Short mmCIF file of C-alpha atoms in Angstrom, two decimals:
data_model
loop_
_atom_site.label_atom_id
_atom_site.label_comp_id
_atom_site.label_asym_id
_atom_site.label_seq_id
_atom_site.Cartn_x
_atom_site.Cartn_y
_atom_site.Cartn_z
CA MET A 1 53.19 138.68 153.02
CA PRO A 2 55.45 135.85 152.55
CA THR A 3 58.07 134.83 155.48
CA PRO A 4 61.48 134.84 154.39
CA SER A 5 62.24 131.59 153.63
CA LYS A 6 59.23 131.33 150.94
CA ALA A 7 60.21 133.98 149.70
CA LYS A 8 63.62 132.83 148.89
CA THR A 9 61.55 129.55 147.82
CA ILE A 10 60.07 131.38 145.42
CA VAL A 11 63.01 133.21 144.36
CA ARG A 12 64.60 130.17 143.62
CA THR A 13 61.59 128.55 141.79
CA ALA A 14 61.22 131.78 139.59
CA HIS A 15 64.80 132.15 138.01
CA LYS A 16 65.02 128.13 137.88
CA PRO A 17 66.18 127.06 134.58
CA LYS A 18 63.51 125.24 132.31
CA SER A 19 66.36 122.70 131.36
CA ALA A 20 66.00 121.54 135.46
CA HIS A 21 62.01 120.08 134.73
CA THR A 22 62.87 118.46 131.84
CA ARG A 23 63.75 115.08 132.57
CA ALA A 24 66.68 113.31 130.03
CA PRO A 25 65.49 110.87 128.26
CA LYS A 26 65.41 107.31 130.07
CA LEU A 27 68.11 104.53 129.01
CA ASP A 28 66.37 101.51 128.29
CA ALA A 29 67.04 98.85 130.39
CA ARG A 30 68.95 96.63 127.79
CA VAL A 31 71.37 99.08 126.40
CA GLY A 32 72.36 99.79 130.37
CA ALA A 33 72.63 95.78 130.99
CA ALA A 34 74.57 95.39 127.78
CA ASP A 35 77.42 98.36 129.02
CA LYS A 36 77.45 96.55 132.35
CA PHE A 37 78.13 93.09 131.38
CA LEU A 38 79.60 93.25 127.93
CA LEU A 39 82.80 93.52 127.40
CA PRO A 40 83.72 97.21 126.34
CA THR A 41 84.63 95.63 122.21
CA TYR A 42 82.31 98.06 120.65
CA LYS A 43 81.22 101.80 120.45
CA ARG A 44 77.55 101.10 119.69
CA SER A 45 75.03 103.98 119.13
CA PRO A 46 72.52 104.07 122.85
CA PHE A 47 69.20 102.56 121.35
CA VAL A 48 68.28 99.29 120.49
CA LEU A 49 67.33 98.03 117.09
CA THR A 50 64.59 95.95 117.26
CA HIS A 51 63.85 94.56 113.93
CA GLY A 52 63.80 95.33 109.93
CA ARG A 53 62.19 94.94 106.52
CA GLY A 54 63.72 95.12 103.65
CA CYS A 55 66.28 98.32 103.29
CA TYR A 56 65.01 99.56 106.18
CA VAL A 57 65.41 98.69 110.33
CA TYR A 58 63.51 99.71 113.09
CA ASP A 59 64.72 100.53 116.87
CA ALA A 60 62.99 100.36 120.15
CA THR A 61 61.14 103.76 119.96
CA GLY A 62 59.81 102.87 116.58
CA LYS A 63 62.17 105.36 114.38
CA LYS A 64 62.91 104.14 111.39
CA TYR A 65 65.97 103.92 109.23
CA LEU A 66 67.27 103.48 105.39
CA ASP A 67 69.82 100.90 105.82
CA PHE A 68 73.15 101.74 103.52
CA LEU A 69 75.50 99.96 105.85
CA GLY A 70 74.03 96.24 105.56
CA GLY A 71 75.16 94.68 108.45
CA ILE A 72 78.91 95.71 107.58
CA ALA A 73 77.64 93.65 103.77
CA VAL A 74 76.05 91.01 105.94
CA ASN A 75 72.38 91.83 105.37
CA ALA A 76 72.55 91.97 101.03
CA LEU A 77 68.97 90.29 101.09
CA GLY A 78 67.66 93.29 103.40
CA HIS A 79 65.73 92.29 106.40
CA ALA A 80 63.32 89.32 106.80
CA HIS A 81 63.42 88.44 103.43
CA PRO A 82 60.41 86.05 102.58
CA ARG A 83 62.53 83.09 101.08
CA ILE A 84 65.12 83.04 103.73
CA VAL A 85 62.71 83.67 106.48
CA LYS A 86 60.90 80.92 105.27
CA VAL A 87 63.86 78.01 105.20
CA ILE A 88 64.89 79.39 108.14
CA ARG A 89 61.63 77.93 109.82
CA ARG A 90 61.57 74.86 107.96
CA GLU A 91 64.86 74.02 108.70
CA ALA A 92 64.78 74.48 112.49
CA ALA A 93 62.28 72.45 113.15
CA ARG A 94 64.28 69.71 111.05
CA ALA A 95 67.80 69.91 112.22
CA ILE A 96 69.80 72.58 113.46
CA HIS A 97 72.54 70.49 113.58
CA PHE A 98 74.56 67.46 112.94
CA SER A 99 78.02 66.51 113.76
CA ASN A 100 80.69 66.59 110.82
CA LEU A 101 81.28 63.24 111.20
CA TYR A 102 78.07 63.13 109.42
CA HIS A 103 76.90 63.90 105.59
CA ASN A 104 73.78 66.58 106.01
CA ALA A 105 71.94 67.40 103.00
CA PHE A 106 72.96 71.13 101.83
CA GLN A 107 76.35 70.92 102.57
CA GLY A 108 77.06 68.97 99.21
CA PRO A 109 75.04 71.08 97.08
CA LEU A 110 76.41 74.34 98.58
CA ALA A 111 80.18 73.60 98.21
CA LEU A 112 78.70 72.57 94.58
CA LYS A 113 77.28 75.83 93.45
CA LEU A 114 79.88 77.45 95.39
CA SER A 115 82.86 75.84 92.89
CA ARG A 116 80.49 76.37 89.76
CA TRP A 117 80.31 80.46 91.40
CA SER A 118 83.88 80.54 91.81
CA GLY A 119 85.68 78.31 89.84
CA LEU A 120 87.33 76.22 91.92
CA ASP A 121 87.27 73.05 93.27
CA ARG A 122 87.25 72.11 96.86
CA VAL A 123 85.26 73.87 99.86
CA PHE A 124 85.72 73.75 103.60
CA PHE A 125 83.13 75.54 105.83
CA SER A 126 83.92 77.84 109.09
CA ASN A 127 81.85 79.71 111.38
CA SER A 128 82.99 83.13 110.42
CA GLY A 129 85.33 85.01 107.86
CA SER A 130 88.43 85.32 110.70
CA GLU A 131 88.02 81.47 110.74
CA ALA A 132 88.20 81.02 107.18
CA VAL A 133 91.29 83.24 107.44
CA GLU A 134 92.99 81.11 109.96
CA GLY A 135 92.15 77.53 107.66
CA ALA A 136 93.56 79.70 104.57
CA LEU A 137 97.11 80.59 106.38
CA LYS A 138 97.21 77.04 107.47
CA LEU A 139 96.65 75.73 103.97
CA ALA A 140 99.19 78.08 102.56
CA ARG A 141 101.74 76.55 105.27
CA LEU A 142 100.85 73.06 104.72
CA TYR A 143 101.21 73.94 100.75
CA GLY A 144 104.59 75.01 101.34
CA ARG A 145 106.13 71.88 103.25
CA THR A 146 107.73 68.98 101.37
CA PRO A 147 108.05 65.86 102.31
CA ALA A 148 111.78 66.46 103.49
CA ASP A 149 110.99 69.26 105.18
CA PHE A 150 111.14 67.95 109.54
CA PRO A 151 107.92 67.72 110.86
CA SER A 152 109.25 69.68 113.96
CA SER A 153 110.63 72.52 112.37
CA ALA A 154 109.90 75.04 110.45
CA ALA A 155 109.70 74.71 106.51
CA PRO A 156 111.93 77.16 104.59
CA LYS A 157 108.78 77.98 102.70
CA HIS A 158 106.81 79.29 105.21
CA ARG A 159 106.67 83.41 104.62
CA ILE A 160 103.56 84.72 103.71
CA LEU A 161 102.77 88.73 102.37
CA ALA A 162 100.03 90.45 103.45
CA MET A 163 99.18 93.94 102.23
CA ASP A 164 99.96 97.52 103.79
CA ASN A 165 96.01 98.99 104.81
CA SER A 166 95.05 95.63 104.54
CA PHE A 167 92.12 93.98 106.98
CA HIS A 168 91.51 90.24 107.55
CA GLY A 169 89.64 89.56 111.09
CA ARG A 170 90.34 89.27 114.79
CA THR A 171 91.74 86.33 115.46
CA PHE A 172 95.82 85.81 116.06
CA GLY A 173 96.63 84.54 112.72
CA ALA A 174 94.32 87.23 111.10
CA VAL A 175 95.63 90.02 112.73
CA SER A 176 99.16 88.69 112.58
CA VAL A 177 98.51 89.16 108.45
CA THR A 178 96.25 92.76 109.49
CA SER A 179 98.79 95.91 108.80
CA THR A 180 97.04 98.60 110.79
CA GLU A 181 99.19 98.85 113.68
CA LYS A 182 96.48 99.43 116.50
CA TYR A 183 94.96 96.10 115.82
CA ARG A 184 98.68 94.34 116.32
CA LEU A 185 100.87 95.61 118.88
CA PRO A 186 98.64 95.05 121.95
CA PHE A 187 99.08 91.52 121.04
CA ALA A 188 102.46 91.44 119.85
CA PRO A 189 104.74 89.29 119.09
CA LEU A 190 102.73 87.71 116.80
CA LEU A 191 102.62 84.72 113.76
CA PRO A 192 105.97 84.67 112.34
CA GLY A 193 107.11 84.88 108.94
CA VAL A 194 104.95 87.89 107.91
CA ASP A 195 105.90 90.44 105.76
CA PHE A 196 104.00 93.40 104.19
CA VAL A 197 103.64 94.69 100.61
CA ARG A 198 102.85 98.23 99.91
CA PHE A 199 99.03 97.74 98.44
CA ASN A 200 99.34 98.19 94.60
CA ASP A 201 103.26 98.71 94.52
CA VAL A 202 104.63 96.41 91.93
CA ALA A 203 108.29 97.18 92.34
CA ASP A 204 107.80 96.69 96.76
CA LEU A 205 105.76 93.35 95.99
CA GLU A 206 108.85 92.05 93.55
CA SER A 207 111.47 93.00 95.70
CA LYS A 208 109.97 91.01 98.53
CA PHE A 209 108.90 87.73 96.83
CA ASP A 210 111.35 84.77 96.51
CA ASN A 211 111.37 81.36 96.97
CA THR A 212 110.76 81.39 100.98
CA VAL A 213 106.84 82.70 99.93
CA CYS A 214 104.38 80.15 100.25
CA ALA A 215 101.32 82.83 99.47
CA VAL A 216 100.36 86.72 98.94
CA LEU A 217 97.37 87.27 100.34
CA LEU A 218 95.19 90.24 99.41
CA GLU A 219 91.69 91.91 99.02
CA PRO A 220 90.40 92.33 95.62
CA ILE A 221 88.96 95.53 97.34
CA GLN A 222 90.07 97.00 100.91
CA GLY A 223 87.09 96.87 102.80
CA GLU A 224 88.31 98.55 106.12
CA GLY A 225 91.08 100.38 104.50
CA GLY A 226 88.78 102.68 102.83
CA ILE A 227 87.32 100.80 99.67
CA HIS A 228 90.76 100.73 97.16
CA PRO A 229 90.34 98.33 94.76
CA VAL A 230 93.48 96.26 93.58
CA SER A 231 95.00 97.40 90.49
CA GLU A 232 95.04 95.20 87.60
CA ALA A 233 99.01 95.17 87.07
CA PHE A 234 99.31 94.20 90.83
CA TRP A 235 97.02 91.52 90.68
CA ASN A 236 97.96 90.40 87.21
CA ARG A 237 102.23 90.30 88.79
CA ALA A 238 100.87 88.37 91.98
CA ARG A 239 99.57 85.85 89.87
CA GLU A 240 102.76 85.80 88.03
CA LEU A 241 105.05 85.59 90.91
CA ALA A 242 102.82 83.07 92.77
CA THR A 243 102.91 80.80 90.06
CA GLN A 244 106.80 81.20 89.01
CA HIS A 245 107.94 81.11 92.66
CA ASP A 246 105.16 77.84 93.46
CA SER A 247 103.09 79.61 96.10
CA LEU A 248 99.62 80.20 96.86
CA LEU A 249 97.83 83.68 95.89
CA ILE A 250 94.58 84.48 98.45
CA ALA A 251 91.68 86.28 97.91
CA ASP A 252 89.99 87.84 100.94
CA GLU A 253 86.76 87.95 99.52
CA ILE A 254 85.01 88.32 103.12
CA GLN A 255 83.64 91.78 101.85
CA CYS A 256 83.46 92.36 98.58
CA GLY A 257 83.04 88.75 97.58
CA LEU A 258 79.13 87.14 96.30
CA GLY A 259 78.04 89.83 94.85
CA ARG A 260 78.61 93.28 96.08
CA THR A 261 80.75 94.38 93.19
CA GLY A 262 78.18 93.01 90.69
CA ARG A 263 80.00 89.93 89.61
CA TYR A 264 80.27 86.82 91.89
CA PHE A 265 83.55 87.51 93.35
CA GLY A 266 85.61 90.51 92.68
CA TYR A 267 88.40 88.91 91.54
CA GLN A 268 86.66 87.80 88.21
CA LYS A 269 87.06 91.36 86.95
CA PHE A 270 90.73 89.67 86.35
CA THR A 271 90.74 86.97 83.72
CA ALA A 272 93.97 85.14 86.43
CA LYS A 273 92.05 83.56 89.58
CA PRO A 274 93.71 82.48 93.08
CA ASP A 275 94.43 79.45 94.10
CA ILE A 276 92.40 80.12 97.34
CA VAL A 277 89.52 82.49 97.96
CA VAL A 278 88.05 82.97 101.77
CA ILE A 279 84.18 84.29 101.69
CA ALA A 280 82.23 84.58 105.30
CA LYS A 281 79.39 88.19 105.60
CA PRO A 282 76.68 87.45 103.10
CA LEU A 283 76.90 83.92 102.86
CA ALA A 284 74.19 82.82 104.81
CA ALA A 285 72.18 86.29 104.61
CA GLY A 286 73.13 87.16 108.66
CA LEU A 287 73.34 83.69 110.29
CA PRO A 288 77.52 83.02 111.05
CA LEU A 289 78.99 80.83 108.16
CA GLY A 290 82.38 81.08 105.77
CA ALA A 291 84.02 79.19 104.19
CA ILE A 292 87.55 78.92 102.02
CA LEU A 293 87.58 77.70 98.56
CA ALA A 294 90.22 76.14 96.91
CA SER A 295 92.09 74.67 93.98
CA SER A 296 92.51 70.94 93.55
CA PHE A 297 96.07 71.26 93.76
CA VAL A 298 95.92 72.74 97.29
CA ALA A 299 93.17 70.77 98.45
CA GLU A 300 95.32 67.40 97.62
CA ARG A 301 97.56 68.44 100.52
CA ILE A 302 95.54 68.48 103.21
CA ALA A 303 93.78 65.34 105.11
CA PRO A 304 91.53 63.96 107.90
CA GLY A 305 92.75 65.39 110.92
CA LEU A 306 94.52 68.29 109.74
CA HIS A 307 91.74 70.59 110.00
CA GLY A 308 88.31 71.00 111.10
CA SER A 309 85.36 72.68 113.00
CA THR A 310 82.78 71.65 115.49
CA PHE A 311 79.95 73.83 114.43
CA GLY A 312 80.58 74.83 110.49
CA GLY A 313 78.56 73.93 107.75
CA GLY A 314 75.92 72.90 109.83
CA PRO A 315 72.66 71.89 107.99
CA LEU A 316 70.10 75.00 108.91
CA VAL A 317 73.19 77.18 108.08
CA CYS A 318 74.13 75.86 105.06
CA ALA A 319 70.33 75.47 103.65
CA THR A 320 69.93 78.95 104.09
CA ALA A 321 73.09 79.97 102.46
CA LEU A 322 71.91 77.71 99.15
CA GLU A 323 69.09 79.88 99.48
CA PHE A 324 70.54 83.01 99.23
CA LEU A 325 72.96 81.78 96.73
CA ASN A 326 69.49 80.82 94.53
CA ILE A 327 68.21 84.14 95.61
CA VAL A 328 71.03 86.05 93.72
CA GLU A 329 70.47 83.71 90.59
CA ASP A 330 66.40 83.71 90.39
CA SER A 331 65.78 87.65 91.66
CA LYS A 332 68.76 88.86 88.73
CA LEU A 333 70.42 90.99 91.72
CA LEU A 334 74.07 90.79 90.39
CA GLU A 335 72.01 93.26 87.52
CA ASN A 336 70.35 94.90 90.44
CA VAL A 337 74.09 95.54 92.15
CA ARG A 338 75.25 97.09 88.58
CA LEU A 339 72.35 99.41 88.08
CA ARG A 340 71.78 100.54 91.34
CA GLY A 341 75.50 100.70 91.86
CA ALA A 342 75.91 103.20 88.98
CA GLU A 343 72.99 105.18 90.15
CA LEU A 344 74.39 105.81 93.40
CA ARG A 345 77.81 106.71 92.19
CA GLU A 346 76.57 108.95 89.83
CA GLY A 347 74.97 110.66 92.57
CA LEU A 348 77.87 110.89 94.63
CA VAL A 349 79.76 112.32 91.72
CA LEU A 350 77.60 115.29 91.77
CA LEU A 351 77.50 115.70 95.42
CA ALA A 352 81.15 115.79 95.43
CA LYS A 353 81.08 118.70 93.03
CA LYS A 354 78.26 120.81 95.44
CA PHE A 355 81.07 119.73 98.72
CA ASP A 356 84.64 120.59 98.27
CA PHE A 357 85.59 118.21 101.56
CA ILE A 358 84.73 115.56 99.34
CA ARG A 359 88.20 114.02 98.27
CA GLU A 360 86.99 110.69 96.18
CA ILE A 361 84.60 108.57 95.06
CA ARG A 362 85.77 104.89 95.30
CA GLY A 363 84.02 101.17 94.80
CA GLU A 364 82.39 98.77 92.87
CA GLY A 365 78.97 97.96 92.34
CA LEU A 366 77.22 98.58 96.29
CA MET A 367 80.44 98.75 98.22
CA MET A 368 81.34 102.54 98.18
CA GLY A 369 83.98 104.87 99.46
CA VAL A 370 83.10 108.61 100.11
CA GLU A 371 86.84 109.66 101.21
CA LEU A 372 86.24 113.35 103.13
CA SER A 373 89.11 115.81 104.15
CA VAL A 374 87.65 116.01 107.56
CA GLU A 375 87.07 113.43 109.73
CA GLY A 376 84.11 111.21 109.22
CA ALA A 377 82.21 110.94 112.50
CA PRO A 378 80.12 113.54 112.68
CA PHE A 379 78.50 112.74 109.46
CA VAL A 380 77.41 109.37 110.69
CA ALA A 381 76.22 111.24 113.58
CA GLU A 382 74.24 113.52 111.66
CA ALA A 383 73.09 110.03 109.27
CA LEU A 384 71.78 108.57 112.43
CA ARG A 385 69.88 111.81 113.35
CA GLN A 386 68.51 111.97 110.06
CA GLY A 387 67.32 108.19 109.74
CA LEU A 388 70.35 106.89 107.81
CA LEU A 389 72.74 103.86 108.64
CA ILE A 390 76.44 104.32 107.59
CA ASN A 391 79.40 104.19 108.94
CA CYS A 392 82.94 105.49 108.48
CA THR A 393 86.36 103.51 108.08
CA HIS A 394 89.66 104.70 108.10
CA ASP A 395 88.62 107.79 109.53
CA PHE A 396 87.78 109.89 107.02
CA THR A 397 86.15 107.64 104.15
CA LEU A 398 82.42 106.77 104.25
CA ARG A 399 81.38 103.43 104.00
CA LEU A 400 78.11 102.74 101.76
CA LEU A 401 77.08 98.79 102.03
CA PRO A 402 73.31 98.58 100.58
CA PRO A 403 71.52 95.78 100.35
CA PHE A 404 71.64 93.80 96.93
CA VAL A 405 67.66 94.54 96.98
CA VAL A 406 67.84 98.22 97.38
CA THR A 407 65.46 99.80 94.23
CA ARG A 408 65.95 102.83 92.64
CA ALA A 409 63.59 105.06 94.78
CA GLN A 410 65.95 103.90 97.90
CA VAL A 411 69.05 105.01 96.28
CA ARG A 412 67.43 108.74 95.64
CA GLU A 413 66.26 108.39 98.96
CA PHE A 414 69.67 108.16 100.37
CA LEU A 415 71.20 111.06 98.09
CA LYS A 416 68.23 113.22 99.09
CA ARG A 417 68.81 112.65 102.80
CA PHE A 418 73.19 112.50 102.57
CA GLU A 419 72.92 115.69 100.98
CA MET A 420 71.14 117.23 103.83
CA VAL A 421 73.89 115.15 106.42
CA LEU A 422 76.38 116.50 104.00
CA ALA A 423 75.23 120.16 104.44
CA SER A 424 74.56 120.39 107.93
CA THR A 425 77.54 118.41 109.40
CA SER A 426 79.67 120.74 106.93
CA LYS A 427 78.99 123.83 109.11
CA ALA A 428 80.41 121.84 112.16
CA GLU A 429 83.96 121.86 113.65
CA SER A 430 86.14 119.41 111.75
CA SER A 431 89.38 118.17 111.90
CA PRO A 432 91.36 118.41 108.67
CA ALA A 433 92.45 115.01 107.22
CA ALA A 434 95.85 116.67 105.97
CA LYS A 435 96.51 118.25 109.09
CA LYS A 436 96.58 114.95 111.05
CA SER A 437 98.08 112.53 108.60
CA GLU A 438 101.12 115.03 109.28
CA HIS A 439 101.36 113.55 112.49
CA ALA A 440 100.32 110.17 112.36
CA PRO A 441 100.87 107.19 109.68
CA ARG A 442 97.50 106.44 107.58
CA LEU A 443 97.48 102.74 108.71
CA ALA A 444 96.80 104.00 112.39
CA HIS A 445 93.25 105.36 111.13
CA SER A 446 90.52 102.28 110.68
CA ALA A 447 87.31 101.90 111.98
CA ALA A 448 86.58 97.92 113.43
CA ARG A 449 85.18 95.20 111.16
#
């Protein structure tokens, strides 16, 4: 017969729950290092992505994901495109960087190609979309000055009209023209002379436009704001007012440009052109590169020393960007974007008929938003579990940004998995969007670019 102490031990062991014997999955040391040493600016999923191929990515455990986020519109050619890999390897062995005090072999040809795609005349290369926005704002302020304006004082023509629900980046000037308060208020006071217009509200635009405005800035499709396209009436009126007041129309095409809509640029659905366009995300197929495209009458206002960039437009990134543009043309990817985008929209519309919490399907080409009447975060988490990469912006809009090379079969695969995500997640408790919006302005809801 066991001793009392042993008996107690036996009883404790017998009643010990099974879960006590099950160890939690070991945290990847790389995730631990990131959590400890990186600034806490992102809410990352607790796994490590290691490589990708085409429209799929893989994590450190070997799990495969269908990528319908595309690095937030960066990976337009998917992952490890053989022509991009070849160019990067070749140019990395030649020269990664030259100073902008000298020409390199790829800046000029890339600028020429971008000019032909856009119909604009001059190009400046930056490192990112936010930097391109900063440069565009400087150009606008410079354009608004006359020789009579005293150099040390603000020019009378200095105001910039930006849009409600907008997002233009994280740098100081870019945040100043971004309307979402949670991005702005922690850094106030911001750049003076910025006023916000209700998006697609022509009357509000007209009421705020006068001869003190040097530029109006808008996204042809608001990305972080929930995939909202600009209306033709609003675009045309913005163009008319800018011309009337000798101001600039600036199009932020960082997310919707370079083929994402099935056109080279989102604004090309309209007949009127902007004066400045800013681009970035897919331009160098994943390498950091942005650009400002400008009409000649804007470009002639700038001179050496007024703007610059140490790393912008190096030979490696420009060679890669030129190859990206060539691939879009050679592989007829704009046609693929239009066809696959139509198939994706058709499938999403059918799903909206099955799930009454889907409010609206918005977007063009391969830039789609699925607005829900319930919060989107649980759907993103469930998609991740089921091997899909998507994200949620503006709290209630699921954003889809698949690569331009996505196939018909992969669209079908996505729709099948997405239906499973919608079905399983809809059973979980979610907060109604309408209830939340009673207590918080719509502009308070936005996900990070």
